[in-house]
Coordinates of C-alpha atoms and ligand atoms in Angstrom, one line a residue:
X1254 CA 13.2 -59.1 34.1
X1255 CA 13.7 -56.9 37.2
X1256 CA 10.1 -54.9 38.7
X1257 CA 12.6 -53.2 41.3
X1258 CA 15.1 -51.6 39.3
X1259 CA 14.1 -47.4 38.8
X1260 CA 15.1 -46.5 35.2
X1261 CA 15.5 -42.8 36.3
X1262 CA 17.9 -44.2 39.1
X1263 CA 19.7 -46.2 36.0
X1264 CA 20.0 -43.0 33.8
X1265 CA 21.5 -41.2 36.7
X1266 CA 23.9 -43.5 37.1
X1267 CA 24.5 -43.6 33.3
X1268 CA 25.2 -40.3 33.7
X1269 CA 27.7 -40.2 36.6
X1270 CA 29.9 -43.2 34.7
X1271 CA 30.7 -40.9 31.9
X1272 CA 30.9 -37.8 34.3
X1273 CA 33.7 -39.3 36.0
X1274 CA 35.8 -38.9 32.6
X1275 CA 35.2 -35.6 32.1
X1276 CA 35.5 -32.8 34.0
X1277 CA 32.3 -31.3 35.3
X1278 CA 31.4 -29.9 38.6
X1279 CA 29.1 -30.8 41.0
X1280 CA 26.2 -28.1 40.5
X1281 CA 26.2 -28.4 36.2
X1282 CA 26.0 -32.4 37.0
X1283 CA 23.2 -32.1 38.9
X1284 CA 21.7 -30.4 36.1
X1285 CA 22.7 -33.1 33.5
X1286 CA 21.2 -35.6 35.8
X1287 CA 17.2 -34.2 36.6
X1288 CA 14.5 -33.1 34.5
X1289 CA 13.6 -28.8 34.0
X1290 CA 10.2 -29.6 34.5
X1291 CA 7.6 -32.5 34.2
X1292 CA 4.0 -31.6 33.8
X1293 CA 1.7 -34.1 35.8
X1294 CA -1.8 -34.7 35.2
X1295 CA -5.0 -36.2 35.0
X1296 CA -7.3 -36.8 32.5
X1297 CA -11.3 -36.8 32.5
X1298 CA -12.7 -38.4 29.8
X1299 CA -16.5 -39.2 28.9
X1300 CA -16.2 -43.1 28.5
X1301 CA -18.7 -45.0 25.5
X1302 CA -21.3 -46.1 28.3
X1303 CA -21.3 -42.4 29.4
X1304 CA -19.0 -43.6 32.8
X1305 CA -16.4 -40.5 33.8
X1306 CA -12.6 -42.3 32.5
X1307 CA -9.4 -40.6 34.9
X1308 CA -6.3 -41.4 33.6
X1309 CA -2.8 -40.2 34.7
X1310 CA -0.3 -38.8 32.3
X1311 CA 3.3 -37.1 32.3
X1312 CA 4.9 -34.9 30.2
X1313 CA 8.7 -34.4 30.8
X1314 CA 11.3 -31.6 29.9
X1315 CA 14.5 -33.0 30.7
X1316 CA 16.9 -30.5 29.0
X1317 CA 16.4 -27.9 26.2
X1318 CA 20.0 -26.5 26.1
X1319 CA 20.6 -27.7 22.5
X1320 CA 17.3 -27.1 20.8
X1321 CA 13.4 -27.7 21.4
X1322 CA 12.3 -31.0 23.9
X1323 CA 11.5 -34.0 21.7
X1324 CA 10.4 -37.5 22.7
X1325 CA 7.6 -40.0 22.1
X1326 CA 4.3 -40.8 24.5
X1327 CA 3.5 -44.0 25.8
X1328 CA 0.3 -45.6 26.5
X1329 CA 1.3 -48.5 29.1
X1330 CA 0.1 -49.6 32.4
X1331 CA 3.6 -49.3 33.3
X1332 CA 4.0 -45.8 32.8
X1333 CA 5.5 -43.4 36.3
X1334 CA 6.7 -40.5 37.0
X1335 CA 10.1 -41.7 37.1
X1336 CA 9.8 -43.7 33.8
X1337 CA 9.2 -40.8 31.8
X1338 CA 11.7 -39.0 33.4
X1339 CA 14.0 -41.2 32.5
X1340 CA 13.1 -42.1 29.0
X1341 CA 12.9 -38.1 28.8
X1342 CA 16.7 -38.1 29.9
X1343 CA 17.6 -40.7 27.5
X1344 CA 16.5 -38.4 24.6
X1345 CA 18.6 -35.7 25.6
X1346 CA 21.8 -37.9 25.1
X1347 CA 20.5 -40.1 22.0
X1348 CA 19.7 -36.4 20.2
X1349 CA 23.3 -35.6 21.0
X1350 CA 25.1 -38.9 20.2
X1351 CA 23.9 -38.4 16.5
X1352 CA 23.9 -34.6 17.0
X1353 CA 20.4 -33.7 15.7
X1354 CA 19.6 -30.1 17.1
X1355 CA 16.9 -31.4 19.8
X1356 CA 16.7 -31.6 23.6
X1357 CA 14.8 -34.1 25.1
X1358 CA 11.5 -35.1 26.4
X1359 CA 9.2 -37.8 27.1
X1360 CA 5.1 -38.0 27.9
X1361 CA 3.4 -40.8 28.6
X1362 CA -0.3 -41.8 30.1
X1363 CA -0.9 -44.9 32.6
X1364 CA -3.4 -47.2 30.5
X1365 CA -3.8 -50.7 28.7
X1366 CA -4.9 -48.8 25.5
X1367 CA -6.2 -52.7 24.1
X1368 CA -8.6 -52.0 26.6
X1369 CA -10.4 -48.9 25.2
X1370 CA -12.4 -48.2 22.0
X1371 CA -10.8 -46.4 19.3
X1372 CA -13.3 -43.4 20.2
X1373 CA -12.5 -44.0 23.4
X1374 CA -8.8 -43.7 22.6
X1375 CA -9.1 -40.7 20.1
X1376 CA -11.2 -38.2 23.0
X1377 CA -8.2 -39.6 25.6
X1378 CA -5.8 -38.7 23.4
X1379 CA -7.3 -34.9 22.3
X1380 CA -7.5 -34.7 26.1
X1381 CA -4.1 -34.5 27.0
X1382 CA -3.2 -32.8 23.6
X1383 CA -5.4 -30.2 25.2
X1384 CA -3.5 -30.2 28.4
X1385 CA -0.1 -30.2 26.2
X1386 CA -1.1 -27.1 24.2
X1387 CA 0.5 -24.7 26.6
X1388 CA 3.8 -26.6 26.6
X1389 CA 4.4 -28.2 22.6
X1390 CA 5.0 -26.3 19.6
X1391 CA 7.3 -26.7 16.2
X1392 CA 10.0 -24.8 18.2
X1393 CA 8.7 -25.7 21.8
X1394 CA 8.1 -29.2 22.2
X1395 CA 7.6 -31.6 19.5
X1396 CA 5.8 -35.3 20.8
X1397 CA 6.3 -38.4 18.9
X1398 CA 5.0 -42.4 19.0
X1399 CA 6.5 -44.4 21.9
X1400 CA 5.2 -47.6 22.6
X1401 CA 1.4 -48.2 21.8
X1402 CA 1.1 -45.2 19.8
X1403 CA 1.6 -44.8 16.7
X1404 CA 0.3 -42.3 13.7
X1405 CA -3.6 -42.3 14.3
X1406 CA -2.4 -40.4 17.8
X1407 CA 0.1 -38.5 16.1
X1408 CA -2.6 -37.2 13.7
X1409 CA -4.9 -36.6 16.8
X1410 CA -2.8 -34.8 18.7
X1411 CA -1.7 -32.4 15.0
X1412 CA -5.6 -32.0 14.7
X1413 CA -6.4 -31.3 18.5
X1414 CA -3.7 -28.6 17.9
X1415 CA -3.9 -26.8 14.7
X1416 CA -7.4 -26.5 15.6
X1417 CA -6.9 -24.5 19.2
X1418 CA -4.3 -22.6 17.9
X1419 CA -6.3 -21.9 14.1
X1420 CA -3.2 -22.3 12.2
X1421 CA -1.6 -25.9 10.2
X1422 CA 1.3 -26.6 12.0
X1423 CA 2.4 -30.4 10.6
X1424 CA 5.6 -30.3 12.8
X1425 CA 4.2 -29.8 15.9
X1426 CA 4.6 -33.6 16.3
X1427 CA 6.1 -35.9 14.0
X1428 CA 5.6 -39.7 13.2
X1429 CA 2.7 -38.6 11.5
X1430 CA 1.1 -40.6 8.7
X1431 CA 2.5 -39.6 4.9
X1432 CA -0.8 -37.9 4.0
X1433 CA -0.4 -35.8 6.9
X1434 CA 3.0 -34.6 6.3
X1435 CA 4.5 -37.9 7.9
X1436 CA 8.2 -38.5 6.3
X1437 CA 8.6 -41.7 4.0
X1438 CA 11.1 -44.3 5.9
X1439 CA 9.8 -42.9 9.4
X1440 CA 8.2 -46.7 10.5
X1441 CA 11.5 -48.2 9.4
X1442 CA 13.7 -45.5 11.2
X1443 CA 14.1 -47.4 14.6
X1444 CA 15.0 -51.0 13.1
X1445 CA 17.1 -49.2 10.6
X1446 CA 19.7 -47.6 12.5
X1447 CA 19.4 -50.9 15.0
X1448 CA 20.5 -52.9 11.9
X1449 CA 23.2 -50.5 10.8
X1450 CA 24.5 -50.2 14.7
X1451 CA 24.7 -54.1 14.3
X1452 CA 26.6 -54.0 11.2
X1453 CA 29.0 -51.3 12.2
X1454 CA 29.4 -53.2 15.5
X1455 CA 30.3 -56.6 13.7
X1456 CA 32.8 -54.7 11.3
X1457 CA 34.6 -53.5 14.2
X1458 CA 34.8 -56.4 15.8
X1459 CA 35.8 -58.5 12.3
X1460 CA 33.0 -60.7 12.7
X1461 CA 30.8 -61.7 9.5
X1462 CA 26.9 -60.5 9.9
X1463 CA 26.0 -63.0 6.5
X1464 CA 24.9 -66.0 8.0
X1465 CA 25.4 -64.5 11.7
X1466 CA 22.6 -66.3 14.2
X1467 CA 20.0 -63.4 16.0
X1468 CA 17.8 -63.5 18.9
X1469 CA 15.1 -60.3 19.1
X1470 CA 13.3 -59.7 22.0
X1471 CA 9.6 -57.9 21.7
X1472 CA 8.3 -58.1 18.0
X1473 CA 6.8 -54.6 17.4
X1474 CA 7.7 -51.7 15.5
X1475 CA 11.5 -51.4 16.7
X1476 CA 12.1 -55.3 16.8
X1477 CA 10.2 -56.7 13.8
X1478 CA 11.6 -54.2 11.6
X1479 CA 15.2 -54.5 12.7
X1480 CA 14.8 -58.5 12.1
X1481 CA 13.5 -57.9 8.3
X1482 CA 16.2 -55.4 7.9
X1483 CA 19.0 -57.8 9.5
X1484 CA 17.9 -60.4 7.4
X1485 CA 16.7 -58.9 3.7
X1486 CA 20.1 -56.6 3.7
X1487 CA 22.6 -58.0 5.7
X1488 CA 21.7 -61.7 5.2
X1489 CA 21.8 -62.7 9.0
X1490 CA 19.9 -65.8 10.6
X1491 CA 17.1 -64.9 12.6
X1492 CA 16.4 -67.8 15.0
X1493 CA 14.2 -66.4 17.7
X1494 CA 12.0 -63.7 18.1
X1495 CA 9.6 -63.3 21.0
X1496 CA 6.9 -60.7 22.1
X1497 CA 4.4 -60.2 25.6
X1498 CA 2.8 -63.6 25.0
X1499 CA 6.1 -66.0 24.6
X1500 CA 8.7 -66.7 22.1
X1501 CA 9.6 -69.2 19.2
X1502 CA 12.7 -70.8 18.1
X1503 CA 14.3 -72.4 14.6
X1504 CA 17.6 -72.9 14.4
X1505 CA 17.0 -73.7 10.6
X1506 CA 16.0 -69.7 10.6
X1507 CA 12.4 -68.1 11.1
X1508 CA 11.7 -65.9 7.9
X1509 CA 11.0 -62.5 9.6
X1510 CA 8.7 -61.2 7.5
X1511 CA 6.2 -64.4 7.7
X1512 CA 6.1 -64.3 11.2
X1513 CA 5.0 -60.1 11.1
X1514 CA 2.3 -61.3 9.0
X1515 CA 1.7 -64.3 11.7
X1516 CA 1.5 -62.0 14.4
X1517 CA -0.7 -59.3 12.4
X1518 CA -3.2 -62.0 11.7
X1519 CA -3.6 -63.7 15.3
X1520 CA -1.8 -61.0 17.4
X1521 CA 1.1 -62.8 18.5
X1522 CA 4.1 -64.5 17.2
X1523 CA 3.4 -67.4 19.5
X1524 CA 2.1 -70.2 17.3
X1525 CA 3.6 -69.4 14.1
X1526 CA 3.9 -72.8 11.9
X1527 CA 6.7 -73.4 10.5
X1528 CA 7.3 -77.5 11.6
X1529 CA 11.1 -76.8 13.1
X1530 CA 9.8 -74.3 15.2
X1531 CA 10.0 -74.4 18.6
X1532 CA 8.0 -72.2 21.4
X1533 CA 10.3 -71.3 24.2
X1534 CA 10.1 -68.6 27.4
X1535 CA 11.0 -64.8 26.7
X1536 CA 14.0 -65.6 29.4
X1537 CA 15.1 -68.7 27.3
X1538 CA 15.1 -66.4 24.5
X1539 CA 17.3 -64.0 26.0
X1540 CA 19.8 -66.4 26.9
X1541 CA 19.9 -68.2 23.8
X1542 CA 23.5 -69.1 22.5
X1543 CA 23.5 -66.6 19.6
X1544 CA 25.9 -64.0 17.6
X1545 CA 23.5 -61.1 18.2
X1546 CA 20.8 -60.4 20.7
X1547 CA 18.7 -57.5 20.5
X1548 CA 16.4 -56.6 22.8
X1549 CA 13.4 -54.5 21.3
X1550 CA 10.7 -54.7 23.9
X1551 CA 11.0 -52.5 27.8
X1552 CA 13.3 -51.4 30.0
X1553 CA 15.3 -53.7 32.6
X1554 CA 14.9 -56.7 30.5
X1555 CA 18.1 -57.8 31.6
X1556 CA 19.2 -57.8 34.8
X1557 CA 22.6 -58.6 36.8
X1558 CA 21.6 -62.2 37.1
X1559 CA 20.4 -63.0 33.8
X1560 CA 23.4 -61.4 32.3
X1561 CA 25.1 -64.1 34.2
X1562 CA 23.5 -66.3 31.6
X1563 CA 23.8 -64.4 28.5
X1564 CA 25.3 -66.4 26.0
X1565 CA 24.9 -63.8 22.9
X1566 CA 28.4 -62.5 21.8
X1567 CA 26.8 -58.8 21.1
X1568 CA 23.9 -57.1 22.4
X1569 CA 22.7 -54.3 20.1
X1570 CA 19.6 -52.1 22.5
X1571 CA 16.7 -51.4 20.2
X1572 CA 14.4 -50.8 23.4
X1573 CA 15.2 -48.1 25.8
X1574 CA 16.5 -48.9 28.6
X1575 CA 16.3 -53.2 28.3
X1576 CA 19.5 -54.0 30.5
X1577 CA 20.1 -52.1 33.9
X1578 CA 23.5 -50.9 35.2
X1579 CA 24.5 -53.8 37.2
X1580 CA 23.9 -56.5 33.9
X1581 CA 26.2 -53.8 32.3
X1582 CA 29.0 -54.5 34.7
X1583 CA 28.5 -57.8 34.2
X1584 CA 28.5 -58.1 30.7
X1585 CA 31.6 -56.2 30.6
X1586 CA 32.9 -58.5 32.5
X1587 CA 31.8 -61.2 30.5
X1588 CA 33.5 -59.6 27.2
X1589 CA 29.9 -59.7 25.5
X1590 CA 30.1 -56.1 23.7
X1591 CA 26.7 -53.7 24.3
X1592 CA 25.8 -51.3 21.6
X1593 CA 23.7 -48.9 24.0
X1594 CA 19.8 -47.8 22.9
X1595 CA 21.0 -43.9 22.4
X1596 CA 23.0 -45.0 19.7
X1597 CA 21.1 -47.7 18.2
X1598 CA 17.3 -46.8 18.1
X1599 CA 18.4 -43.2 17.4
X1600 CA 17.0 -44.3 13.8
X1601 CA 13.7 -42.9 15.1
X1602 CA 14.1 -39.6 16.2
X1603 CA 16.8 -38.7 13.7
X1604 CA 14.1 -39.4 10.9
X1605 CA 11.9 -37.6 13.1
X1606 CA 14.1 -34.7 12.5
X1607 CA 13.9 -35.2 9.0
X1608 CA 10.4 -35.1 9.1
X1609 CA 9.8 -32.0 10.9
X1610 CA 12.6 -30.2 8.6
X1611 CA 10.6 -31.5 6.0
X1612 CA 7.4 -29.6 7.6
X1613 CA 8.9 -26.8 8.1
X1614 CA 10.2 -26.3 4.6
X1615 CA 6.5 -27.9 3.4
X1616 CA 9.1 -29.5 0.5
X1617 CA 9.1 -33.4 0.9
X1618 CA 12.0 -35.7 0.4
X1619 CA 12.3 -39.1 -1.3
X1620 CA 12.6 -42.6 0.8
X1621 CA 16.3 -43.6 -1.0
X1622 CA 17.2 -39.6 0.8
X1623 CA 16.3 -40.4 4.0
X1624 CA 17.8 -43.3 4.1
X1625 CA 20.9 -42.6 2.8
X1626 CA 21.2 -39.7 5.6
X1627 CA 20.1 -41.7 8.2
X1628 CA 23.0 -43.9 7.2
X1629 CA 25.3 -40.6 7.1
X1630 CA 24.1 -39.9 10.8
X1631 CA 24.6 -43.2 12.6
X1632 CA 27.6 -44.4 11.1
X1633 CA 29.1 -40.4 11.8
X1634 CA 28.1 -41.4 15.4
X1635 CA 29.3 -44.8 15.2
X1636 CA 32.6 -43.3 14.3
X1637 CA 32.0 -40.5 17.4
X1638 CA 32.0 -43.1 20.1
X1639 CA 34.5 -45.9 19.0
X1640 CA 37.0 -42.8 19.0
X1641 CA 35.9 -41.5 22.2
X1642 CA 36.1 -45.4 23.4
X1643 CA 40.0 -45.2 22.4
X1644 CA 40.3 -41.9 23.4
X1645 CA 38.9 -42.3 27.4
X1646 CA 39.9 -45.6 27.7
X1647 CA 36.0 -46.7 28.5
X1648 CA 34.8 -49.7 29.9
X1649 CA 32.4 -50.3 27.3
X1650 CA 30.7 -48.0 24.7
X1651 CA 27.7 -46.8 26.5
X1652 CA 29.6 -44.9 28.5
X1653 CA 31.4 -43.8 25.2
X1654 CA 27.9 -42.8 23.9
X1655 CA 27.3 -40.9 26.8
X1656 CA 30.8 -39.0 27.1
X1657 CA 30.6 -37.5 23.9
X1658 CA 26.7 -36.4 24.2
X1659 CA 27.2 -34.8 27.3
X1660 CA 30.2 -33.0 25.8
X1661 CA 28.0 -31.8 23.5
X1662 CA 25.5 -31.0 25.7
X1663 CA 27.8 -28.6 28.3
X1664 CA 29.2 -27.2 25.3
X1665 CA 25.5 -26.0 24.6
X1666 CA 24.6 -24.7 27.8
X1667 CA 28.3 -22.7 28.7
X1668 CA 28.1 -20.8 25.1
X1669 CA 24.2 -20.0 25.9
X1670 CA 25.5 -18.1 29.2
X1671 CA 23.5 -18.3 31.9
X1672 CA 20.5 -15.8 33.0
X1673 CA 19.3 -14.8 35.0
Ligands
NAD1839 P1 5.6 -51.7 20.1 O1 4.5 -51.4 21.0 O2 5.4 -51.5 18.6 O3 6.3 -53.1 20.4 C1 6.6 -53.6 21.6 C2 6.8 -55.1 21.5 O4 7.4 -55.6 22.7 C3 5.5 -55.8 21.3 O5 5.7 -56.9 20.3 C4 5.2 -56.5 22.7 O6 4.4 -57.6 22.6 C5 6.6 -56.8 23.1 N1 6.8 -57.0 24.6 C6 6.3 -56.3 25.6 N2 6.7 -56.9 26.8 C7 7.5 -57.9 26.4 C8 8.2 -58.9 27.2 N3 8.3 -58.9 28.5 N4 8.9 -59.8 26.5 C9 8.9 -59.8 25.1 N5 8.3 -58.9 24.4 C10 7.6 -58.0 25.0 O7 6.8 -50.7 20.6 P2 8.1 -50.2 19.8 O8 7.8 -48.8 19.2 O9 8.6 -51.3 19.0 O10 9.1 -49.9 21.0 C11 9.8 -50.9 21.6 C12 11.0 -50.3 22.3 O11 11.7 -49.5 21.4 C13 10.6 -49.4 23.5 O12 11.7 -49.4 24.4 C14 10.7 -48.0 22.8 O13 10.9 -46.9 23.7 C15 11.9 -48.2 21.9 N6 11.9 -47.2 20.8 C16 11.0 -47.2 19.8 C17 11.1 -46.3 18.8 C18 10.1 -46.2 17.7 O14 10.3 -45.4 16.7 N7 9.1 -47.0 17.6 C19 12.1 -45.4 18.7 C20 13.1 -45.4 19.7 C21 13.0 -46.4 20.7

């Protein structure tokens, strides 16, 4: 994993690969490239032994030019300036890629949330929906989970603002629990479109997914999913999974769902007992010799030198952000085929369109419906960048992901006119 690499830096220069196919000048790719604003702040929060808690958070709007900002918030250690930034950025071109009528934005707060109370974490969390009121809204800004969050702050931050602004407002955020106004097939969303990417991605490339060997790295929401999903309805072989605290190994095959319930029960996967199993590090894991790898966990999980050692024949990103431009290069190289995160994890925030449709029209859809447009949106995308792939020529299809989103994106701004 490489510390040194700035994701903002790597979405810039995500940014400029696809610019250099299309024609755009100077000025407007400046634009494409840097955030409209990004609200910095700090929280004071009355801790459970009555101590004063100050903890940085972000908020940032990267681009609004084809609808209202949307993007999660992140409780991390690792949280900057610059990461939110970037995973503000990222929005703006997943949102496009599968064409969703969103900008993008990101928010995030620098803290190990395991070491807080839950009433600790709920007055932390109405303290910076406090200091967001100004700038969310249904048709404003609309947050969402990230990592470490999840729907008890989604319903926090609903509460903290419905009851500011004296009105019920469900789609002010979304990933919000079912009984408050939460879509059905929402927790699924991420590993669902990670596992359809994947199977799209092995169709085109005529390999067989039944049987196929997978490697996920980081077992939370987006990974853990994705692994059921791969393996209950596309009958692949997951044979590693790993998460902070190490990974495991079984040729034989790990059943995906036992090892969720392992790491629900005693908080890691680490451990897990099946007798084949074996534990391994999370780099060993990444360079495992396997048909599919996906990462699932942080950013620059993969850098230029352990792509070197990638033995997976396909990468599908379920994390934002996991491999850093230079690994790119090299796995292109390499012929190992990257299906990028703004295709692949789009899953979320697509149902989290749904969801605030959903809201809006207070009429509430079945799970076999959201699924089966969620299908209709990725594999529609799928389609988009394998034809822009052909079309441009492209090294690889990230920067097939990102041509057509930014397409899409110009297109927004020069019909909007500028003023002043
Ligand atoms: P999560 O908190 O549920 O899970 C993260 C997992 O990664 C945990 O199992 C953690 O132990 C593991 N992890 C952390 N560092 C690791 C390391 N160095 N090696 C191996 N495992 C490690 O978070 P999540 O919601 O699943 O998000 C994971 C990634 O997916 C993030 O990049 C996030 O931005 C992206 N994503 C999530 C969603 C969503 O709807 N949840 C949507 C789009 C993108």
């Amino acid at each position: 994993m490489s510390e040194d690499v700035n994701p903002f830096e790597s979405l810039q220069e995500q940014v400029d690969d696809a610019a250099a196919y299309l024609d755009i000048g100077e000025d407007t790719l400046e634009r494409l490239k840097n955030p409209e604003r990004v609200l910095e702040t700090n929280l004071s929060v009355e801790m459970d032994d009555d101590s004063l808690g100050v903890f940085r958070a972000f908020r940032s709007q990267f681009n609004g030019d084809r609808g209202p900002y949307k993007g999660g918030i992140r409780y991390h250690p690792g949280v900057s300036r610059d990461e939110v930034k970037a995973l503000s950025g990222w929005m703006v071109y997943k949102c496009a890629v599968v064409d969703i009528p969103y900008g993008g934005g990101k928010g995030g707060i620098v803290i190990d949330p395991h070491e807080y109370s839950e009433s600790e974490l709920e007055r932390i969390t109405r303290a910076f929906a406090k200091e967001l009121r100004p700038l969310i809204g249904v048709d404003r800004d609309i947050p969402a989970p990230d990592v470490n969050t999840g729907q008890r702050e989604m319903n926090w931050i609903k509460d903290t603002y419905e009851t500011l602004e004296n009105t019920t407002e469900p789609g002010v955020v979304t990933g919000k629990a079912i009984e408050s106004g939460g879509s059905r097939g929402r927790v699924e969303a991420t590993g669902r479109s990670t596992m359809l990417t994947a199977r799209e991605a092995f169709d085109l490339l005529g390999k067989n997914m039944a049987g196929a060997s997978v490697a996920v790295q980081g077992y939370g929401n987006a990974g853990s999913v994705a692994a059921k999903l791969l393996q209950d309805e596309l009958g692949a072989n997951v044979v590693a999974v790993s998460d902070s605290s190490g990974a495991i190994h079984d040729r034989a095959g790990l059943d995906a769902h036992e090892v969720k319930e392992h790491k629900n029960e005693t908080g890691s996967v680490t451990g897990f007992g099946s007798d084949s199993a074996q534990e391994l590090t999370n780099e060993e894991l990444l360079t495992l010799d396997v048909d599919l790898l996906v990462p699932a966990a942080l950013e620059n999980a993969i850098d230029a030198d352990l792509a070197a050692d990638v033995k997976a024949d396909v990468i599908v990103e379920a994390a934002n952000g996991p491999l850093t431009p230079d690994a790119d290069d090299v796995l292109v190289d390499r012929d190992v085929y990257v299906f990028p995160d703004i295709l692949a994890n789009a899953g979320g925030v697509t149902v989290s369109y749904f969801e605030w449709v959903q809201n809006r029209q207070r009429f509430y859809w079945t799970e076999e419906k959201v699924n089966d447009e969620l299908e209709r949106h990725i594999v529609e995308a799928f389609e988009g960048l394998v034809d822009a792939y052909e079309e441009h020529d492209l090294p690889n299809f990230r920067t097939a992901a990102y041509v057509v989103a930014i397409e899409r994106v110009l297109s927004a701004y020069e019909e909007a006119g500028s003023w002043p």
